[in-house]
Amino acid sequence: IFTDNTQKKMTKDQFLELWTGVLLSIDYNPRSGKQKKNTFRISKNNAKYVLGAISLLLFISLNYSIKNFSAISSIYCFVSLFGLALSFLSIKESLGFHSNLTSRICSANNSDCDKIFFSRGAEIINGVTMSDLGFIYFLFSSVAAFALFLSGASILLLSISFLTLPMVVYSIYYQYFKAKTWCVICLGVALSAILQIIILSFASYSSVKCTTFLLLISLLSGIATIWLFLKPSFDQLGTLGFLEVDYSTITRRYDIFNSIFSNSQNVQGLNEIDRIKLDHNLEAEINVTVILSPSCGACERTYRE
C-alpha cells in the first residue's frame, strides 16, 4: 500500500529489493483528523490560556475596585506570580515530571537546566534543594501580596525578601564557577527575587502590627511545613514515572533496532568521520541519518543544526 492509497502485490524477493531494512512503527493517533484547523476549542492545551486571561481580568478589576491597591503592589504581585511560575517549573523538573515547556525554555537559550536541577550543589540541607526554597518563597510572597500587602506588611515583606539574597548569590556562583553552565529558569527565579527587593524599596511603609508579623511568620512556616511534608509523595510519583517509561521501552523490539546498527561504526562526533560533508549531496560517499522523536519539543534546534 503506497502513500497515494494504491495497492500492488509483489513477491517476497521483489519486496526485499525495495525494503531498505528500516522499520518505522507509528502509534495510533487518537485525535480525529476531521477537526477544522481554525476552530478554537477549549482543550487541555488552550484551557490554561483561557484561565490565565480570566485571572488577569479579575486581577485588574480588583486593582481598580480597591483604592489602596497601588501600582507598586500590582507590579509586586505580577513579579511574585512570575517567580512562582518559574519555581513551579523548576520543582516539577527536579521531581522527575518532565515538561515540554521547560525543555523548550532551556534549549532555546542553549542552557543545561538538568545539570543544575539534578546536581549535588542544588541540595542545601537534608534533601531541601534550591528549587524547594524558591517554590516556598514565591508561593508565600504571592499569597501575602494578595492578602496582606494592604495591611502595612510591605516592610515585613522587604525584610523577608532580603533573606533570599544569599540564595541568589549562591545560585549564580554555583552555575558560573562550579557547574560552568547556566540555567535560564534558575536565573529567572533569581531575577524575580531581586526585582521584589527593588519594588518593595519604593513602597510606602506604615506601622507594623504584631498580628500582621505573626500572621506572616505563620504563613511562611505553614507553607514550608506542608510542602516538605508532601514532597516525598511527589518525589515517589516522579520515580514511578521513570519506572513506567523504562517498563514501556522494554516492550519495544530492541532486536530490530540493534540489528540495523550492529555493523555500524561508533564515533564520538561527526568531525571524526573522514571525508564527511553536510552539503545535502545524495551521491556522497557517506550519508548521515538523524532520527529524532516527533514529540520532542527540544529537538527542533538539534534538527536544524
Short mmCIF file of C-alpha atoms in Angstrom, two decimals:
data_model
loop_
_atom_site.label_atom_id
_atom_site.label_comp_id
_atom_site.label_asym_id
_atom_site.label_seq_id
_atom_site.Cartn_x
_atom_site.Cartn_y
_atom_site.Cartn_z
CA ILE A 1 0.00 0.00 0.00
CA PHE A 2 1.57 3.26 -1.16
CA THR A 3 1.05 6.79 0.12
CA ASP A 4 -1.42 7.57 -2.68
CA ASN A 5 -3.59 4.64 -1.45
CA THR A 6 -2.71 2.49 -4.46
CA GLN A 7 -2.06 -1.20 -3.86
CA LYS A 8 0.35 -3.54 -5.57
CA LYS A 9 1.04 -7.22 -4.96
CA MET A 10 4.59 -8.48 -5.24
CA THR A 11 6.65 -11.47 -4.25
CA LYS A 12 8.86 -11.63 -1.22
CA ASP A 13 12.01 -11.23 -3.31
CA GLN A 14 10.61 -8.15 -5.02
CA PHE A 15 9.69 -6.66 -1.66
CA LEU A 16 13.14 -7.30 -0.21
CA GLU A 17 14.70 -5.47 -3.14
CA LEU A 18 12.67 -2.37 -2.27
CA TRP A 19 12.98 -2.62 1.51
CA THR A 20 15.83 -0.57 2.97
CA GLY A 21 15.99 -2.59 6.17
CA VAL A 22 14.47 0.16 8.32
CA LEU A 23 11.13 -0.45 10.02
CA LEU A 24 9.21 2.65 11.17
CA SER A 25 6.48 1.97 13.71
CA ILE A 26 3.90 4.73 14.21
CA ASP A 27 1.43 4.53 17.09
CA TYR A 28 -2.24 5.22 16.60
CA ASN A 29 -3.20 8.88 16.95
CA PRO A 30 -6.49 9.16 18.86
CA ARG A 31 -7.12 12.70 17.60
CA SER A 32 -9.62 12.94 14.80
CA GLY A 33 -8.30 14.28 11.52
CA LYS A 34 -11.68 15.76 10.65
CA GLN A 35 -11.39 18.70 13.03
CA LYS A 36 -11.26 22.13 11.46
CA LYS A 37 -7.89 23.78 11.84
CA ASN A 38 -9.12 27.32 12.51
CA THR A 39 -11.70 26.34 15.12
CA PHE A 40 -10.93 27.45 18.68
CA ARG A 41 -11.68 24.76 21.22
CA ILE A 42 -11.17 24.78 24.96
CA SER A 43 -8.86 21.78 25.17
CA LYS A 44 -6.16 20.93 27.64
CA ASN A 45 -3.65 22.93 25.64
CA ASN A 46 -5.51 26.25 25.49
CA ALA A 47 -7.58 25.97 28.66
CA LYS A 48 -4.67 27.35 30.68
CA TYR A 49 -4.55 30.44 28.46
CA VAL A 50 -8.28 30.99 28.95
CA LEU A 51 -7.92 30.66 32.73
CA GLY A 52 -4.91 32.97 32.65
CA ALA A 53 -6.84 35.64 30.75
CA ILE A 54 -9.77 35.38 33.17
CA SER A 55 -7.42 35.63 36.16
CA LEU A 56 -5.75 38.70 34.63
CA LEU A 57 -9.12 40.42 34.14
CA LEU A 58 -10.14 39.64 37.71
CA PHE A 59 -6.83 40.99 38.98
CA ILE A 60 -7.23 44.24 37.01
CA SER A 61 -10.79 44.69 38.25
CA LEU A 62 -9.60 44.05 41.82
CA ASN A 63 -6.86 46.62 41.38
CA TYR A 64 -9.31 49.34 40.40
CA SER A 65 -12.00 48.37 42.90
CA ILE A 66 -9.69 48.72 45.90
CA LYS A 67 -8.48 52.30 46.28
CA ASN A 68 -5.46 51.43 48.40
CA PHE A 69 -4.18 48.92 45.88
CA SER A 70 -1.35 50.93 44.29
CA ALA A 71 0.74 50.38 41.17
CA ILE A 72 3.63 49.21 43.37
CA SER A 73 1.54 46.42 44.83
CA SER A 74 0.28 45.44 41.38
CA ILE A 75 3.80 45.11 39.99
CA TYR A 76 4.87 43.21 43.09
CA CYS A 77 2.01 40.74 42.59
CA PHE A 78 2.94 40.18 38.95
CA VAL A 79 6.60 39.58 39.83
CA SER A 80 5.59 37.17 42.59
CA LEU A 81 3.37 35.19 40.23
CA PHE A 82 6.11 35.15 37.58
CA GLY A 83 8.63 33.83 40.09
CA LEU A 84 6.09 31.27 41.30
CA ALA A 85 5.56 30.02 37.73
CA LEU A 86 9.31 29.59 37.16
CA SER A 87 9.73 27.96 40.56
CA PHE A 88 6.91 25.55 39.72
CA LEU A 89 8.70 24.51 36.51
CA SER A 90 11.92 24.10 38.47
CA ILE A 91 10.40 21.97 41.21
CA LYS A 92 8.40 19.94 38.70
CA GLU A 93 11.51 19.12 36.69
CA SER A 94 13.59 18.26 39.76
CA LEU A 95 10.92 15.80 40.91
CA GLY A 96 11.01 13.94 37.61
CA PHE A 97 7.87 15.35 35.99
CA HIS A 98 9.40 16.49 32.72
CA SER A 99 7.69 19.24 30.78
CA ASN A 100 7.97 20.22 27.12
CA LEU A 101 7.73 23.87 28.16
CA THR A 102 10.79 23.51 30.41
CA SER A 103 12.70 21.76 27.63
CA ARG A 104 11.83 24.49 25.14
CA ILE A 105 12.84 27.30 27.50
CA CYS A 106 16.18 25.70 28.32
CA SER A 107 17.01 24.55 24.77
CA ALA A 108 16.03 27.89 23.21
CA ASN A 109 18.63 29.66 25.35
CA ASN A 110 21.21 26.89 24.91
CA SER A 111 21.33 26.25 28.66
CA ASP A 112 21.61 22.98 30.55
CA CYS A 113 18.92 23.20 33.23
CA ASP A 114 19.01 19.50 34.13
CA LYS A 115 22.66 19.79 35.11
CA ILE A 116 21.64 22.31 37.76
CA PHE A 117 18.36 20.68 38.86
CA PHE A 118 19.91 17.26 39.49
CA SER A 119 23.33 18.34 40.75
CA ARG A 120 24.59 17.87 44.27
CA GLY A 121 25.06 21.59 44.64
CA ALA A 122 21.32 22.10 44.24
CA GLU A 123 20.74 20.39 47.60
CA ILE A 124 21.09 22.77 50.52
CA ILE A 125 20.45 20.54 53.54
CA ASN A 126 18.76 17.20 54.18
CA GLY A 127 17.07 16.89 50.80
CA VAL A 128 15.95 20.54 50.67
CA THR A 129 17.01 21.98 47.31
CA MET A 130 17.17 25.47 45.85
CA SER A 131 14.03 24.61 43.87
CA ASP A 132 12.20 23.89 47.14
CA LEU A 133 13.25 27.20 48.69
CA GLY A 134 12.27 29.15 45.58
CA PHE A 135 8.88 27.46 45.36
CA ILE A 136 8.16 28.02 49.08
CA TYR A 137 9.23 31.65 48.99
CA PHE A 138 7.33 32.70 45.87
CA LEU A 139 4.21 30.83 46.94
CA PHE A 140 4.42 32.71 50.23
CA SER A 141 5.02 36.08 48.55
CA SER A 142 2.15 35.52 46.10
CA VAL A 143 -0.32 34.73 48.87
CA ALA A 144 1.00 37.55 51.06
CA ALA A 145 0.82 40.04 48.18
CA PHE A 146 -2.90 39.49 47.69
CA ALA A 147 -3.85 39.03 51.34
CA LEU A 148 -1.56 41.28 53.40
CA PHE A 149 0.03 43.93 51.20
CA LEU A 150 -2.65 46.43 52.17
CA SER A 151 -2.23 45.87 55.90
CA GLY A 152 1.16 47.51 56.47
CA ALA A 153 3.13 44.38 55.61
CA SER A 154 5.43 45.93 52.99
CA ILE A 155 8.31 46.48 55.41
CA LEU A 156 8.00 42.90 56.64
CA LEU A 157 7.93 41.56 53.09
CA LEU A 158 11.04 43.62 52.31
CA SER A 159 12.84 42.15 55.33
CA ILE A 160 11.94 38.62 54.25
CA SER A 161 12.98 39.40 50.67
CA PHE A 162 16.48 40.30 51.86
CA LEU A 163 16.80 36.75 53.20
CA THR A 164 16.74 35.47 49.61
CA LEU A 165 19.93 37.34 48.66
CA PRO A 166 22.30 34.60 49.95
CA MET A 167 20.46 32.02 47.83
CA VAL A 168 20.59 34.28 44.78
CA VAL A 169 24.35 34.80 45.19
CA TYR A 170 24.90 31.08 45.78
CA SER A 171 22.83 30.11 42.72
CA ILE A 172 24.76 32.42 40.40
CA TYR A 173 28.10 31.39 41.96
CA TYR A 174 27.36 27.68 41.58
CA GLN A 175 26.23 28.00 37.97
CA TYR A 176 29.20 30.08 36.88
CA PHE A 177 32.10 28.62 38.87
CA LYS A 178 31.04 25.04 39.74
CA ALA A 179 28.65 23.71 37.10
CA LYS A 180 30.06 26.07 34.43
CA THR A 181 26.68 26.26 32.73
CA TRP A 182 23.64 28.48 33.00
CA CYS A 183 20.08 27.54 33.90
CA VAL A 184 17.75 30.16 32.42
CA ILE A 185 14.91 29.15 34.75
CA CYS A 186 17.16 29.49 37.81
CA LEU A 187 18.32 32.89 36.59
CA GLY A 188 14.69 33.94 36.12
CA VAL A 189 13.90 32.94 39.70
CA ALA A 190 16.92 34.89 40.98
CA LEU A 191 15.94 37.93 38.91
CA SER A 192 12.39 37.82 40.29
CA ALA A 193 13.73 37.86 43.86
CA ILE A 194 15.94 40.87 43.10
CA LEU A 195 13.06 42.71 41.42
CA GLN A 196 10.91 42.17 44.51
CA ILE A 197 13.51 43.88 46.68
CA ILE A 198 13.74 46.81 44.27
CA ILE A 199 9.95 47.17 44.08
CA LEU A 200 9.45 46.99 47.84
CA SER A 201 12.12 49.67 48.30
CA PHE A 202 9.76 52.18 46.65
CA ALA A 203 6.69 51.12 48.65
CA SER A 204 5.18 53.26 51.36
CA TYR A 205 5.62 51.99 54.90
CA SER A 206 3.39 52.22 57.93
CA SER A 207 3.48 50.96 61.48
CA VAL A 208 3.80 47.20 61.74
CA LYS A 209 1.18 45.39 63.75
CA CYS A 210 2.16 42.42 65.87
CA THR A 211 -0.71 40.38 64.46
CA THR A 212 0.49 41.05 60.90
CA PHE A 213 4.00 39.94 61.83
CA LEU A 214 2.76 36.73 63.44
CA LEU A 215 0.46 36.05 60.52
CA LEU A 216 3.31 36.39 58.02
CA ILE A 217 5.60 34.10 60.00
CA SER A 218 2.81 31.56 60.40
CA LEU A 219 2.06 31.70 56.67
CA LEU A 220 5.70 31.16 55.70
CA SER A 221 6.28 28.34 58.17
CA GLY A 222 2.96 26.71 57.27
CA ILE A 223 3.70 26.69 53.53
CA ALA A 224 7.20 25.31 54.18
CA THR A 225 5.91 22.59 56.51
CA ILE A 226 3.11 21.48 54.17
CA TRP A 227 5.36 21.37 51.11
CA LEU A 228 8.20 19.49 52.82
CA PHE A 229 5.60 17.03 54.13
CA LEU A 230 4.07 16.45 50.68
CA LYS A 231 7.32 16.47 48.71
CA PRO A 232 8.26 12.79 49.37
CA SER A 233 4.95 11.70 47.87
CA PHE A 234 5.52 13.74 44.70
CA ASP A 235 9.10 12.51 44.58
CA GLN A 236 7.85 8.93 44.69
CA LEU A 237 5.40 9.63 41.86
CA GLY A 238 8.25 11.01 39.77
CA THR A 239 10.31 7.87 40.42
CA LEU A 240 7.37 5.69 39.43
CA GLY A 241 7.09 7.73 36.24
CA PHE A 242 10.69 6.84 35.34
CA LEU A 243 9.96 3.17 36.04
CA GLU A 244 6.87 3.28 33.85
CA VAL A 245 8.88 4.70 30.96
CA ASP A 246 11.56 2.03 31.40
CA TYR A 247 8.93 -0.70 31.52
CA SER A 248 7.28 0.59 28.35
CA THR A 249 10.57 0.73 26.49
CA ILE A 250 11.34 -2.89 27.38
CA THR A 251 8.29 -3.97 25.40
CA ARG A 252 9.78 -2.42 22.24
CA ARG A 253 11.58 -4.63 19.75
CA TYR A 254 15.16 -3.71 20.51
CA ASP A 255 16.40 -6.67 18.50
CA ILE A 256 15.15 -4.98 15.31
CA PHE A 257 16.73 -1.68 16.29
CA ASN A 258 20.07 -3.25 17.22
CA SER A 259 20.20 -5.33 14.04
CA ILE A 260 20.25 -2.14 11.97
CA PHE A 261 23.25 -0.73 13.84
CA SER A 262 25.06 -4.00 14.59
CA ASN A 263 27.68 -3.29 11.90
CA SER A 264 27.84 0.46 12.42
CA GLN A 265 30.99 2.30 13.43
CA ASN A 266 30.77 4.13 16.74
CA VAL A 267 32.20 7.65 16.69
CA GLN A 268 32.24 10.42 19.25
CA GLY A 269 31.43 13.19 16.78
CA LEU A 270 30.87 13.95 13.14
CA ASN A 271 34.32 15.50 12.88
CA GLU A 272 35.92 12.09 13.38
CA ILE A 273 34.41 10.74 10.16
CA ASP A 274 36.74 11.26 7.23
CA ARG A 275 35.54 12.96 4.04
CA ILE A 276 32.18 13.94 5.55
CA LYS A 277 30.42 16.93 4.05
CA LEU A 278 27.00 18.10 5.17
CA ASP A 279 26.01 19.54 1.77
CA HIS A 280 22.84 17.51 1.01
CA ASN A 281 24.68 15.57 -1.69
CA LEU A 282 22.78 12.35 -2.37
CA GLU A 283 25.79 10.92 -4.21
CA ALA A 284 28.17 11.44 -1.28
CA GLU A 285 30.34 8.56 -0.08
CA ILE A 286 28.91 8.81 3.44
CA ASN A 287 25.30 9.58 4.32
CA VAL A 288 24.29 10.73 7.79
CA THR A 289 20.83 9.79 9.02
CA VAL A 290 19.46 11.61 12.08
CA ILE A 291 16.39 10.06 13.76
CA LEU A 292 14.51 12.31 16.19
CA SER A 293 11.29 11.86 18.09
CA PRO A 294 8.34 13.78 16.58
CA SER A 295 7.02 14.55 20.07
CA CYS A 296 10.31 16.03 21.31
CA GLY A 297 9.80 19.72 21.99
CA ALA A 298 13.53 20.39 22.41
CA CYS A 299 14.72 18.63 19.22
CA GLU A 300 13.94 21.41 16.75
CA ARG A 301 17.20 23.23 17.39
CA THR A 302 19.18 19.99 17.10
CA TYR A 303 17.41 19.10 13.88
CA ARG A 304 18.27 22.46 12.32
CA GLU A 305 21.92 22.10 13.31
#
